[in-house]
Amino acid sequence: MLTYTLSPDDPRPLYEQLVSCLRNDILSGRLAPGSRLPSKRSFAENLGVSSITVESAYGRLMDEGFVLSEPKRGYFVTQLVPMTRTCAPAPEAEILFPPEQERFSLDLSGNQTPAERFPFSVWTHLLRETVSDKGPELLVPSPCGGVPELRKAIAWHLSSFRGMQVDPKQIIVGAGTEYLYGLLIQLLGRERVFGLEDPGYRKISQIYASNGVACRWVSMDESGLTVSGLQEVGADIAHISPTHHFPTGITMPISRRYELLSWADEIPGRFIIEDDYDSEFRLTGRPIPSLQSIDERGRVIYINTFSKSLASTIRISYMVLPPDLANDYYRNMSFYSCTVSTFDQYTLARFISDGYFEKHVNRMRLFYARLRRQLLRVIALSPVAGQVEVLERDSGLHFLLQIRTQRSDPELRSLMAEQGINLLPLAVYYQHPENAPEHTFILNYSSLEPSGLEQALQILATLI
Amino acid sequence: MLTYTLSPDDPRPLYEQLVSCLRNDILSGRLAPGSRLPSKRSFAENLGVSSITVESAYGRLMDEGFVLSEPKRGYFVTQLVPMTRTCAPAPEAEILFPPEQERFSLDLSGNQTPAERFPFSVWTHLLRETVSDKGPELLVPSPCGGVPELRKAIAWHLSSFRGMQVDPKQIIVGAGTEYLYGLLIQLLGRERVFGLEDPGYRKISQIYASNGVACRWVSMDESGLTVSGLQEVGADIAHISPTHHFPTGITMPISRRYELLSWADEIPGRFIIEDDYDSEFRLTGRPIPSLQSIDERGRVIYINTFSKSLASTIRISYMVLPPDLANDYYRNMSFYSCTVSTFDQYTLARFISDGYFEKHVNRMRLFYARLRRQLLRVIALSPVAGQVEVLERDSGLHFLLQIRTQRSDPELRSLMAEQGINLLPLAVYYQHPENAPEHTFILNYSSLEPSGLEQALQILATLI
C-alpha cells in the first residue's frame, strides 16, 4: 500500500499535500501508467485521514488528467506520454545577458536627454489631475490610433509649431518610432523595397531586416538622399530625415524636397517616410517646412517622437498618415490596440494643450543653445583649437569635429577609449565606411558638460 | 520691381515676412524658375526696409534652396522641380473612421474589466513614490527586456503564484501581448507555420496574417488542441491557451500537455506559445501547473498580461523565453527599446513587490466569484431557467449558455441586437462555424451587472 506522510503543520490542506505526493510519483514513474490506485477507504485508513480527503485528491488528479476512474473497477494512473522519463532534462542553458555596452567615463556620442531637465513636478501633477478628472474613463480601451484628446493636441501642436494642417484622424500614436516602423511595414507591404540614407542610424536597418523586408542603402550628396540613388537600388519607399540628417547634419533644401516628392508621385505605391525626430531643436530661425506640409499628393508619412523633446523613456511617438493610407490602416489594422497607456496619453494631451510642452521645448532650446555656445567656446580655447574644425549647420543636438591628425580614425578612437572616452568617427554610421570623410567625429552634446569636454580635449591634444 | 507690403504689426520680423512672400510667389510660379531677383539695395529701397532685411531674407531662401546667388550676377530663383504647378492637388480624401462598433445598451460578450475596481489611489500613490525615489533614473533607457526591478518582481510572482521557476533574464516586458506576438514572429522566424486553436480569438490570426506569416487552424477535442491536428497542418509552432481556452472554457489536462511537449521535442525549431491570459481568475482550487513549468526541454514560451489582472489600458505584458531563445533574443533583437514607459515599469514593480498585486487579484477573485454566483442565481430564477443550461468549468471570466430554442443562432443574435443586447453565438469564434455546437452563446461576465442580465433574460424569454 502506498504511504505518504501528510503533515498538519504544512500550510496546505491535507488533500493538496496528497495530490502533490501522488502527482510527483506519477511524473517520476514510481507509479506506473495503468497501475491501480488504492481504494478511497483503505487508502484513507492507511494514511490516517478521512476518505473525503482522498476523494478530493483523486478528483483533482482526474481534473488534471493524471488519474482515471473506471466504474466499478477503481482508480488508475493514466497512460501519460512517457516523455518525462525518457528524456534527460535539457542542460541548463546559461543566459548571456545582452553584451554589456562598454562603459565610458565620458561619452561624446551619447544621445540621452539631460535627466535633470525633465519637468517631473508638472508631469506628476498633470498625471494626478488626469486620474482624478478621468477616473474610470482611463480604463476604457483607447481607439487604435490613440485617444482623441491626444491626437487633437498633437494636430494643434503641428499646426502652430510646424505649420502643418493635419486631421487628428491621420495621427496614429504608438510606443516609440521603432514600433511605428513595424506597423508601417505591415501597412505598406513587405514586398516593398525600403531605401535608407547612407550614412544613417543602424537601428532603422536592423528593424527592417528583423521584419524580413528588403532595405537598401541609398547614397547622399550635400543636399541629402538623391533621387538617382533611389532609382539605382529600385526603392519604393524612401526613409529619410530631411530636417536634420544624422550624422551629417544636412538639412535637405527645398529643391531636393520637391525632387523627392516628384519621384514619389511617379509610380503608385511609392512613399516617403519623413522622420522629423529632432525638428524641435533647430536652434536658429524657423525650420524649413516639413515634406509633409508641401506634399499635395498624399505621398509623405510623417513620423515624430517625444523621445527627444520630452523623454525617451516615456515611449510616445506618432505618425501622420496621408488620407488614403489612414483609410487602409483603419480598414486592415484597426484590430491592433494602441500600445501607449491611456494614463500617459491623457497626461501628454494636457501637457501639450495647457502649453507646458511649448514652454518645455523653448526652455530646452535655450538650454541647448547656451550649452552649444559654451561648448564651442571650450573648443576654441582648448589646446586642440588650431587642429580641429567644427562643422555645424545650426540645427539639432550634435555637430561634427574635424581633427587634423596623422592617426587613423580607428586608432584615435581606440586611444580615446583607453582613456575612458567614447569618440566615434563618422565612418561607423556608413554602410561603406570608405565613403566617409576622414578624421571627422561626432559630438552629441545634449547631455555633455563643458568641463567634461574640456578634459576630453586636453586628452585629445596629447594623442593627435 | 517686386512689391510686397510688409507690416510692422505682424508679429514676425520683417525679413521673415519677406521670406514668406517670396517663397509663396516662387511656389505658385509667379516668380519663374531662373528669373532674377532685385538687387538687395534697390529691393530694400522699394520696400522701405533696410538692405540687411533683404539680405537676411535672401540668405534664408538660399538655405532653403529657393534662391541661388551667382557671383557678380545677383540672385536667381532656382530651377525647382515643376511638380507643384503641373500637378493638380490631389482630391482631399475623406478619412473613414474605423467602422463604428455597434453600440449596445448591454453587451453580454464584452470583456472589459470593471473600471471602478482599479486601485487608482494605490497606483497613483506608488507612481508618485516612484517619481520621488527614482527621479533622474526614470530617464535612463530601460534594458531591452524591461527594468530589472520589474522582471524580478514578475519572476517572484510567477514563483509564488504559479510555482514557476524563472530567471528574470528570461522575461521580456512589452506594451501588450499583441506587440509581443510581433516580436516572437521575428524571433522564431517568419518561415515557420503557426498553429492556432479553432475556435479562438480572431485577433491572434489577424496579427500573424498582418505580419505575413503562415497560420493554420488546428482542430480541438474535449482536451484542447490535438497533436494530430498540428501534424495535419504541418505546424511548427502551437499557439494555445491551455489554462482556460476561450471560448470553450477547456482546461487542458496534464496528459495532453505532455503529448504536446513531446510533439514539440520531436523536431528542433518546434515551440509552444502558452498564453496564460487569465490564469489569475481560476475561481476554485489551485491552477493546473503551467506548460512552462513542466517543460524540461526549453520548448515553451510563456506569455501573460496585466490586462485582465490589473487594467487593459496600462499596456504591460511579458513573456518568458526558454534560455536558448532568450539568448537568440539578446543576440539578434536587443537593439529594440522596451516599449513600456519606465515610469509604469517601476510603479508596477512596486505594486507587485509590496504585495498590492496579490491583494488586488485576491479581491478581484472574490468579487468575480460573488458576481458569478449572483449571475447564476439570476439565471436560475429567470423565466428562461428551464430552457437554458450553463456550461462552465469553474475558471476564467466567462461561461457558456446553451439555449433550447427553435430559432437559429444568427436569428436569435439579431433579434437580441434589435433590443440593444449583444449576445454572440460560439460559432463566431470558429473558423468553420459549422463545427460549432449549436445554440451555445458566450457570457463574458467581468463587467456584467446582475440587474442587466435579469433584463436581458426577460427579453430572451420573449424571443426563444
mmCIF file of N, CA and C in Angstrom, chain A residues 16 27 60 64-66 81 83-84 88 90 93-96 98 120 124 127-128 131 135 138-140 170 175 178 186 190 203 206 210-211 253-254 258-259 262 286 296-297 311 313 315 323-324 327 330 335-339 341-342 344, chain B residues 16 27 60 64-66 81 83-84 88 90 93-96 98 120 124 127-128 131 135 138-140 170 175 178 186 190 203 206 210-211 253-254 258-259 262 286 296-297 311 313 315 323-324 327 330 335-339 341-342 344:
data_model
loop_
_atom_site.group_PDB
_atom_site.id
_atom_site.type_symbol
_atom_site.label_atom_id
_atom_site.label_comp_id
_atom_site.label_asym_id
_atom_site.label_seq_id
_atom_site.Cartn_x
_atom_site.Cartn_y
_atom_site.Cartn_z
ATOM 1 N N GLU A 16 -4.417 18.570 -0.626
ATOM 2 C CA GLU A 16 -3.452 19.122 -1.580
ATOM 3 C C GLU A 16 -2.081 18.501 -1.405
ATOM 4 N N LEU A 27 4.613 11.474 -12.112
ATOM 5 C CA LEU A 27 5.547 12.099 -13.043
ATOM 6 C C LEU A 27 6.911 11.430 -13.019
ATOM 7 N N ARG A 60 -9.163 15.922 -7.935
ATOM 8 C CA ARG A 60 -8.257 16.881 -8.534
ATOM 9 C C ARG A 60 -7.366 16.225 -9.586
ATOM 10 N N GLU A 64 -6.942 16.990 -13.563
ATOM 11 C CA GLU A 64 -5.662 17.316 -14.185
ATOM 12 C C GLU A 64 -5.235 16.278 -15.212
ATOM 13 N N GLY A 65 -5.970 15.172 -15.264
ATOM 14 C CA GLY A 65 -5.651 14.168 -16.271
ATOM 15 C C GLY A 65 -4.621 13.141 -15.831
ATOM 16 N N PHE A 66 -4.241 13.125 -14.554
ATOM 17 C CA PHE A 66 -3.267 12.136 -14.081
ATOM 18 C C PHE A 66 -3.929 10.798 -13.771
ATOM 19 N N VAL A 81 2.080 10.280 -21.627
ATOM 20 C CA VAL A 81 3.154 10.220 -22.613
ATOM 21 C C VAL A 81 4.465 10.065 -21.840
ATOM 22 N N MET A 83 7.417 10.823 -22.173
ATOM 23 C CA MET A 83 8.490 11.803 -22.316
ATOM 24 C C MET A 83 9.248 12.157 -21.045
ATOM 25 N N THR A 84 8.508 12.426 -19.990
ATOM 26 C CA THR A 84 9.175 12.909 -18.780
ATOM 27 C C THR A 84 10.243 11.972 -18.297
ATOM 28 N N ALA A 88 16.202 12.992 -20.963
ATOM 29 C CA ALA A 88 17.023 13.611 -19.930
ATOM 30 C C ALA A 88 16.677 15.094 -19.909
ATOM 31 N N ALA A 90 16.999 18.877 -20.242
ATOM 32 C CA ALA A 90 17.930 19.655 -21.054
ATOM 33 C C ALA A 90 18.978 20.270 -20.150
ATOM 34 N N ALA A 93 20.680 25.854 -19.909
ATOM 35 C CA ALA A 93 21.401 26.801 -20.765
ATOM 36 C C ALA A 93 21.669 28.068 -19.977
ATOM 37 N N GLU A 94 22.828 28.599 -20.163
ATOM 38 C CA GLU A 94 23.137 29.835 -19.467
ATOM 39 C C GLU A 94 22.646 31.010 -20.293
ATOM 40 N N ILE A 95 22.100 31.980 -19.635
ATOM 41 C CA ILE A 95 21.630 33.144 -20.383
ATOM 42 C C ILE A 95 22.696 34.215 -20.359
ATOM 43 N N LEU A 96 23.177 34.502 -21.556
ATOM 44 C CA LEU A 96 24.130 35.589 -21.711
ATOM 45 C C LEU A 96 23.308 36.852 -21.709
ATOM 46 N N PRO A 98 22.493 40.635 -22.636
ATOM 47 C CA PRO A 98 22.936 41.351 -23.833
ATOM 48 C C PRO A 98 24.353 41.851 -23.597
ATOM 49 N N PHE A 120 9.510 66.974 -14.004
ATOM 50 C CA PHE A 120 8.897 65.962 -13.140
ATOM 51 C C PHE A 120 7.657 66.469 -12.403
ATOM 52 N N THR A 124 3.923 64.926 -12.995
ATOM 53 C CA THR A 124 3.185 64.146 -11.993
ATOM 54 C C THR A 124 1.921 64.892 -11.562
ATOM 55 N N LEU A 127 -0.572 64.195 -14.227
ATOM 56 C CA LEU A 127 -0.980 62.798 -14.155
ATOM 57 C C LEU A 127 -2.015 62.618 -13.049
ATOM 58 N N ARG A 128 -1.748 63.274 -11.895
ATOM 59 C CA ARG A 128 -2.682 63.180 -10.781
ATOM 60 C C ARG A 128 -4.026 63.802 -11.167
ATOM 61 N N VAL A 131 -5.892 61.456 -13.427
ATOM 62 C CA VAL A 131 -6.529 60.354 -12.710
ATOM 63 C C VAL A 131 -7.781 60.837 -12.000
ATOM 64 N N GLY A 135 -10.741 59.355 -14.071
ATOM 65 C CA GLY A 135 -11.166 58.180 -13.328
ATOM 66 C C GLY A 135 -11.417 56.982 -14.230
ATOM 67 N N LEU A 138 -10.242 56.145 -17.808
ATOM 68 C CA LEU A 138 -8.883 55.676 -18.097
ATOM 69 C C LEU A 138 -8.851 54.177 -18.365
ATOM 70 N N LEU A 139 -9.910 53.487 -17.961
ATOM 71 C CA LEU A 139 -9.951 52.035 -18.153
ATOM 72 C C LEU A 139 -10.666 51.652 -19.440
ATOM 73 N N VAL A 140 -11.158 52.634 -20.171
ATOM 74 C CA VAL A 140 -11.809 52.360 -21.463
ATOM 75 C C VAL A 140 -10.721 52.258 -22.525
ATOM 76 N N GLN A 170 -5.656 61.403 -38.969
ATOM 77 C CA GLN A 170 -4.472 60.925 -39.690
ATOM 78 C C GLN A 170 -3.363 60.493 -38.735
ATOM 79 N N ALA A 175 3.950 53.256 -29.144
ATOM 80 C CA ALA A 175 5.005 53.223 -28.134
ATOM 81 C C ALA A 175 6.392 53.247 -28.779
ATOM 82 N N GLU A 178 10.210 52.910 -33.227
ATOM 83 C CA GLU A 178 10.551 51.555 -33.670
ATOM 84 C C GLU A 178 9.276 50.742 -33.866
ATOM 85 N N GLN A 186 3.858 46.600 -42.110
ATOM 86 C CA GLN A 186 2.627 45.848 -42.341
ATOM 87 C C GLN A 186 1.664 46.631 -43.220
ATOM 88 N N ARG A 190 5.226 44.014 -47.207
ATOM 89 C CA ARG A 190 6.625 43.651 -47.025
ATOM 90 C C ARG A 190 7.327 43.280 -48.325
ATOM 91 N N LYS A 203 20.011 51.366 -36.473
ATOM 92 C CA LYS A 203 18.852 50.687 -35.906
ATOM 93 C C LYS A 203 17.698 50.565 -36.902
ATOM 94 N N GLN A 206 18.209 47.661 -38.947
ATOM 95 C CA GLN A 206 18.025 46.427 -38.165
ATOM 96 C C GLN A 206 16.551 46.081 -38.045
ATOM 97 N N SER A 210 15.009 42.724 -39.422
ATOM 98 C CA SER A 210 14.370 41.808 -38.484
ATOM 99 C C SER A 210 12.950 41.476 -38.914
ATOM 100 N N ASN A 211 12.334 42.379 -39.656
ATOM 101 C CA ASN A 211 10.988 42.127 -40.163
ATOM 102 C C ASN A 211 11.003 41.496 -41.545
ATOM 103 N N PRO A 253 17.545 70.859 -48.812
ATOM 104 C CA PRO A 253 16.973 72.088 -49.354
ATOM 105 C C PRO A 253 15.652 71.809 -50.074
ATOM 106 N N ILE A 254 14.897 72.875 -50.251
ATOM 107 C CA ILE A 254 13.551 72.722 -50.766
ATOM 108 C C ILE A 254 13.538 72.095 -52.163
ATOM 109 N N TYR A 258 11.318 68.807 -53.378
ATOM 110 C CA TYR A 258 10.370 68.681 -54.491
ATOM 111 C C TYR A 258 10.762 67.570 -55.446
ATOM 112 N N GLU A 259 12.078 67.401 -55.641
ATOM 113 C CA GLU A 259 12.519 66.283 -56.486
ATOM 114 C C GLU A 259 12.033 64.958 -55.921
ATOM 115 N N SER A 262 8.364 64.491 -56.404
ATOM 116 C CA SER A 262 8.075 64.098 -57.789
ATOM 117 C C SER A 262 8.366 62.623 -57.996
ATOM 118 N N ARG A 286 13.426 79.780 -38.234
ATOM 119 C CA ARG A 286 12.312 78.842 -38.293
ATOM 120 C C ARG A 286 12.704 77.636 -39.112
ATOM 121 N N GLU A 296 1.314 67.543 -51.733
ATOM 122 C CA GLU A 296 -0.097 67.703 -52.109
ATOM 123 C C GLU A 296 -0.700 66.410 -52.619
ATOM 124 N N ARG A 297 0.117 65.354 -52.714
ATOM 125 C CA ARG A 297 -0.338 64.143 -53.377
ATOM 126 C C ARG A 297 -0.459 62.954 -52.437
ATOM 127 N N ALA A 311 11.077 62.908 -23.158
ATOM 128 C CA ALA A 311 11.909 61.880 -22.532
ATOM 129 C C ALA A 311 11.796 60.617 -23.357
ATOM 130 N N THR A 313 12.205 57.703 -22.319
ATOM 131 C CA THR A 313 11.718 56.561 -21.546
ATOM 132 C C THR A 313 10.212 56.590 -21.337
ATOM 133 N N ARG A 315 8.183 56.765 -23.970
ATOM 134 C CA ARG A 315 7.765 55.939 -25.099
ATOM 135 C C ARG A 315 6.466 56.386 -25.748
ATOM 136 N N PRO A 323 -4.228 60.593 -46.176
ATOM 137 C CA PRO A 323 -5.591 60.074 -46.010
ATOM 138 C C PRO A 323 -5.808 58.652 -46.546
ATOM 139 N N ASP A 324 -5.259 58.351 -47.735
ATOM 140 C CA ASP A 324 -5.506 57.011 -48.284
ATOM 141 C C ASP A 324 -4.909 55.923 -47.409
ATOM 142 N N ASN A 327 -6.928 55.421 -44.308
ATOM 143 C CA ASN A 327 -8.075 54.538 -44.553
ATOM 144 C C ASN A 327 -7.651 53.071 -44.604
ATOM 145 N N TYR A 330 -7.190 51.931 -41.075
ATOM 146 C CA TYR A 330 -8.434 51.645 -40.352
ATOM 147 C C TYR A 330 -9.111 50.395 -40.895
ATOM 148 N N PHE A 335 -7.517 46.372 -35.744
ATOM 149 C CA PHE A 335 -7.640 45.387 -34.664
ATOM 150 C C PHE A 335 -6.522 45.567 -33.635
ATOM 151 N N TYR A 336 -5.452 46.268 -34.006
ATOM 152 C CA TYR A 336 -4.369 46.480 -33.051
ATOM 153 C C TYR A 336 -4.790 47.454 -31.954
ATOM 154 N N SER A 337 -4.507 47.119 -30.726
ATOM 155 C CA SER A 337 -4.729 48.069 -29.641
ATOM 156 C C SER A 337 -3.604 49.092 -29.659
ATOM 157 N N CYS A 338 -3.923 50.299 -29.219
ATOM 158 C CA CYS A 338 -2.885 51.316 -29.085
ATOM 159 C C CYS A 338 -1.914 50.860 -27.996
ATOM 160 N N THR A 339 -0.602 51.011 -28.249
ATOM 161 C CA THR A 339 0.395 50.476 -27.323
ATOM 162 C C THR A 339 0.769 51.435 -26.193
ATOM 163 N N SER A 341 -0.196 53.530 -22.801
ATOM 164 C CA SER A 341 -1.134 53.590 -21.680
ATOM 165 C C SER A 341 -2.043 54.816 -21.798
ATOM 166 N N THR A 342 -3.336 54.625 -21.533
ATOM 167 C CA THR A 342 -4.255 55.772 -21.571
ATOM 168 C C THR A 342 -3.847 56.825 -20.546
ATOM 169 N N ASP A 344 -0.874 57.783 -19.717
ATOM 170 C CA ASP A 344 0.146 58.630 -20.323
ATOM 171 C C ASP A 344 -0.412 59.442 -21.490
ATOM 172 N N GLU B 16 11.297 87.826 -42.133
ATOM 173 C CA GLU B 16 10.519 86.596 -42.263
ATOM 174 C C GLU B 16 9.275 86.817 -43.101
ATOM 175 N N LEU B 27 6.733 79.328 -55.173
ATOM 176 C CA LEU B 27 5.980 78.075 -55.223
ATOM 177 C C LEU B 27 4.782 78.191 -56.165
ATOM 178 N N ARG B 60 18.101 83.249 -46.094
ATOM 179 C CA ARG B 60 17.207 82.162 -45.697
ATOM 180 C C ARG B 60 16.736 81.377 -46.923
ATOM 181 N N GLU B 64 17.186 77.476 -47.889
ATOM 182 C CA GLU B 64 16.075 76.577 -48.170
ATOM 183 C C GLU B 64 16.111 76.045 -49.600
ATOM 184 N N GLY B 65 16.999 76.598 -50.403
ATOM 185 C CA GLY B 65 17.132 76.084 -51.757
ATOM 186 C C GLY B 65 16.212 76.752 -52.767
ATOM 187 N N PHE B 66 15.538 77.854 -52.370
ATOM 188 C CA PHE B 66 14.649 78.526 -53.320
ATOM 189 C C PHE B 66 15.415 79.486 -54.228
ATOM 190 N N VAL B 81 11.821 71.742 -59.254
ATOM 191 C CA VAL B 81 11.081 70.708 -59.975
ATOM 192 C C VAL B 81 9.655 71.236 -60.175
ATOM 193 N N MET B 83 6.799 70.137 -60.403
ATOM 194 C CA MET B 83 5.650 69.425 -59.861
ATOM 195 C C MET B 83 4.554 70.289 -59.243
ATOM 196 N N THR B 84 4.968 71.228 -58.402
ATOM 197 C CA THR B 84 3.950 71.991 -57.671
ATOM 198 C C THR B 84 2.956 72.671 -58.584
ATOM 199 N N ALA B 88 -2.204 68.911 -60.340
ATOM 200 C CA ALA B 88 -3.357 69.413 -59.608
ATOM 201 C C ALA B 88 -3.298 68.821 -58.210
ATOM 202 N N ALA B 90 -4.163 66.745 -55.113
ATOM 203 C CA ALA B 90 -4.965 65.528 -55.019
ATOM 204 C C ALA B 90 -6.315 65.877 -54.402
ATOM 205 N N ALA B 93 -8.915 63.348 -49.810
ATOM 206 C CA ALA B 93 -9.528 62.063 -49.500
ATOM 207 C C ALA B 93 -10.211 62.167 -48.144
ATOM 208 N N GLU B 94 -11.343 61.558 -48.051
ATOM 209 C CA GLU B 94 -12.043 61.597 -46.777
ATOM 210 C C GLU B 94 -11.549 60.439 -45.923
ATOM 211 N N ILE B 95 -11.367 60.706 -44.654
ATOM 212 C CA ILE B 95 -10.929 59.623 -43.784
ATOM 213 C C ILE B 95 -12.139 59.001 -43.105
ATOM 214 N N LEU B 96 -12.331 57.751 -43.447
ATOM 215 C CA LEU B 96 -13.389 56.982 -42.791
ATOM 216 C C LEU B 96 -12.835 56.590 -41.453
ATOM 217 N N PRO B 98 -12.464 54.273 -38.219
ATOM 218 C CA PRO B 98 -12.679 52.823 -38.158
ATOM 219 C C PRO B 98 -14.175 52.577 -38.001
ATOM 220 N N PHE B 120 -7.024 52.861 -8.119
ATOM 221 C CA PHE B 120 -6.494 54.158 -8.530
ATOM 222 C C PHE B 120 -5.596 54.803 -7.472
ATOM 223 N N THR B 124 -1.646 55.601 -8.050
ATOM 224 C CA THR B 124 -1.082 56.956 -8.163
ATOM 225 C C THR B 124 -0.128 57.234 -7.009
ATOM 226 N N LEU B 127 3.069 55.589 -7.956
ATOM 227 C CA LEU B 127 3.677 56.321 -9.063
ATOM 228 C C LEU B 127 4.395 57.563 -8.530
ATOM 229 N N ARG B 128 3.721 58.256 -7.593
ATOM 230 C CA ARG B 128 4.331 59.444 -7.006
ATOM 231 C C ARG B 128 5.595 59.070 -6.247
ATOM 232 N N VAL B 131 8.372 58.388 -8.679
ATOM 233 C CA VAL B 131 8.973 59.608 -9.217
ATOM 234 C C VAL B 131 9.890 60.240 -8.192
ATOM 235 N N GLY B 135 13.502 59.564 -9.471
ATOM 236 C CA GLY B 135 13.912 60.806 -10.127
ATOM 237 C C GLY B 135 14.604 60.553 -11.455
ATOM 238 N N LEU B 138 14.584 57.533 -13.867
ATOM 239 C CA LEU B 138 13.462 57.246 -14.761
ATOM 240 C C LEU B 138 13.751 57.646 -16.197
ATOM 241 N N LEU B 139 14.775 58.494 -16.367
ATOM 242 C CA LEU B 139 15.112 58.944 -17.710
ATOM 243 C C LEU B 139 16.191 58.085 -18.357
ATOM 244 N N VAL B 140 16.699 57.099 -17.616
ATOM 245 C CA VAL B 140 17.707 56.195 -18.174
ATOM 246 C C VAL B 140 16.979 55.100 -18.955
ATOM 247 N N GLN B 170 15.025 35.737 -18.387
ATOM 248 C CA GLN B 170 14.175 35.095 -19.404
ATOM 249 C C GLN B 170 12.954 35.934 -19.736
ATOM 250 N N ALA B 175 4.692 46.274 -24.495
ATOM 251 C CA ALA B 175 3.418 47.003 -24.421
ATOM 252 C C ALA B 175 2.280 46.190 -25.027
ATOM 253 N N GLU B 178 -0.094 41.716 -28.022
ATOM 254 C CA GLU B 178 -0.058 41.852 -29.488
ATOM 255 C C GLU B 178 1.344 42.247 -29.937
ATOM 256 N N GLN B 186 9.386 37.638 -35.256
ATOM 257 C CA GLN B 186 10.751 37.966 -35.680
ATOM 258 C C GLN B 186 11.766 37.021 -35.050
ATOM 259 N N ARG B 190 9.928 33.994 -39.816
ATOM 260 C CA ARG B 190 8.621 34.072 -40.463
ATOM 261 C C ARG B 190 8.376 32.960 -41.458
ATOM 262 N N LYS B 203 -8.228 37.815 -33.231
ATOM 263 C CA LYS B 203 -7.167 38.804 -33.301
ATOM 264 C C LYS B 203 -5.788 38.162 -33.483
ATOM 265 N N GLN B 206 -5.215 37.519 -36.976
ATOM 266 C CA GLN B 206 -5.040 38.773 -37.720
ATOM 267 C C GLN B 206 -3.607 39.289 -37.595
ATOM 268 N N SER B 210 -1.199 39.768 -40.667
ATOM 269 C CA SER B 210 -0.697 41.106 -40.951
ATOM 270 C C SER B 210 0.828 41.109 -41.034
ATOM 271 N N ASN B 211 1.457 40.171 -40.327
ATOM 272 C CA ASN B 211 2.910 40.065 -40.385
ATOM 273 C C ASN B 211 3.384 39.116 -41.480
ATOM 274 N N PRO B 253 -5.961 18.932 -19.939
ATOM 275 C CA PRO B 253 -5.480 18.024 -18.906
ATOM 276 C C PRO B 253 -3.986 17.745 -19.067
ATOM 277 N N ILE B 254 -3.418 17.261 -18.000
ATOM 278 C CA ILE B 254 -1.964 17.109 -17.958
ATOM 279 C C ILE B 254 -1.460 16.145 -19.035
ATOM 280 N N TYR B 258 1.527 16.840 -21.804
ATOM 281 C CA TYR B 258 2.745 16.074 -22.086
ATOM 282 C C TYR B 258 2.805 15.629 -23.539
ATOM 283 N N GLU B 259 1.661 15.301 -24.105
ATOM 284 C CA GLU B 259 1.656 14.961 -25.537
ATOM 285 C C GLU B 259 2.198 16.114 -26.368
ATOM 286 N N SER B 262 5.881 16.519 -25.990
ATOM 287 C CA SER B 262 6.594 15.507 -26.785
ATOM 288 C C SER B 262 6.625 15.907 -28.248
ATOM 289 N N ARG B 286 -6.419 25.212 -6.915
ATOM 290 C CA ARG B 286 -5.185 25.761 -7.460
ATOM 291 C C ARG B 286 -5.132 25.462 -8.943
ATOM 292 N N GLU B 296 10.797 20.572 -19.619
ATOM 293 C CA GLU B 296 12.207 20.422 -19.258
ATOM 294 C C GLU B 296 13.131 20.626 -20.446
ATOM 295 N N ARG B 297 12.557 20.848 -21.612
ATOM 296 C CA ARG B 297 13.376 20.855 -22.817
ATOM 297 C C ARG B 297 13.449 22.223 -23.494
ATOM 298 N N ALA B 311 -5.331 46.210 -15.577
ATOM 299 C CA ALA B 311 -6.113 47.060 -16.483
ATOM 300 C C ALA B 311 -5.565 46.893 -17.888
ATOM 301 N N THR B 313 -5.733 48.984 -20.182
ATOM 302 C CA THR B 313 -5.280 50.242 -20.775
ATOM 303 C C THR B 313 -3.914 50.685 -20.262
ATOM 304 N N ARG B 315 -1.321 48.630 -20.564
ATOM 305 C CA ARG B 315 -0.485 48.045 -21.613
ATOM 306 C C ARG B 315 0.848 47.509 -21.104
ATOM 307 N N PRO B 323 15.730 29.442 -22.216
ATOM 308 C CA PRO B 323 17.073 30.047 -22.249
ATOM 309 C C PRO B 323 17.663 30.203 -23.651
ATOM 310 N N ASP B 324 17.526 29.192 -24.508
ATOM 311 C CA ASP B 324 18.129 29.327 -25.837
ATOM 312 C C ASP B 324 17.520 30.473 -26.638
ATOM 313 N N ASN B 327 18.690 33.783 -25.367
ATOM 314 C CA ASN B 327 19.991 34.144 -25.938
ATOM 315 C C ASN B 327 19.861 34.649 -27.368
ATOM 316 N N TYR B 330 18.682 38.182 -27.162
ATOM 317 C CA TYR B 330 19.716 39.161 -26.817
ATOM 318 C C TYR B 330 20.715 39.343 -27.952
ATOM 319 N N PHE B 335 18.522 45.356 -30.014
ATOM 320 C CA PHE B 335 18.513 46.749 -30.444
ATOM 321 C C PHE B 335 17.153 47.401 -30.196
ATOM 322 N N TYR B 336 16.113 46.583 -30.002
ATOM 323 C CA TYR B 336 14.791 47.152 -29.738
ATOM 324 C C TYR B 336 14.742 47.775 -28.343
ATOM 325 N N SER B 337 14.178 48.967 -28.268
ATOM 326 C CA SER B 337 13.934 49.557 -26.954
ATOM 327 C C SER B 337 12.711 48.898 -26.349
ATOM 328 N N CYS B 338 12.685 48.825 -25.038
ATOM 329 C CA CYS B 338 11.485 48.330 -24.366
ATOM 330 C C CYS B 338 10.349 49.324 -24.622
ATOM 331 N N THR B 339 9.151 48.806 -24.922
ATOM 332 C CA THR B 339 8.046 49.693 -25.320
ATOM 333 C C THR B 339 7.216 50.224 -24.151
ATOM 334 N N SER B 341 6.851 52.488 -20.755
ATOM 335 C CA SER B 341 7.431 53.621 -20.034
ATOM 336 C C SER B 341 8.119 53.152 -18.757
ATOM 337 N N THR B 342 9.302 53.692 -18.475
ATOM 338 C CA THR B 342 9.982 53.319 -17.229
ATOM 339 C C THR B 342 9.140 53.708 -16.015
ATOM 340 N N ASP B 344 5.945 53.526 -15.638
ATOM 341 C CA ASP B 344 4.988 52.439 -15.383
ATOM 342 C C ASP B 344 5.691 51.157 -14.948
#
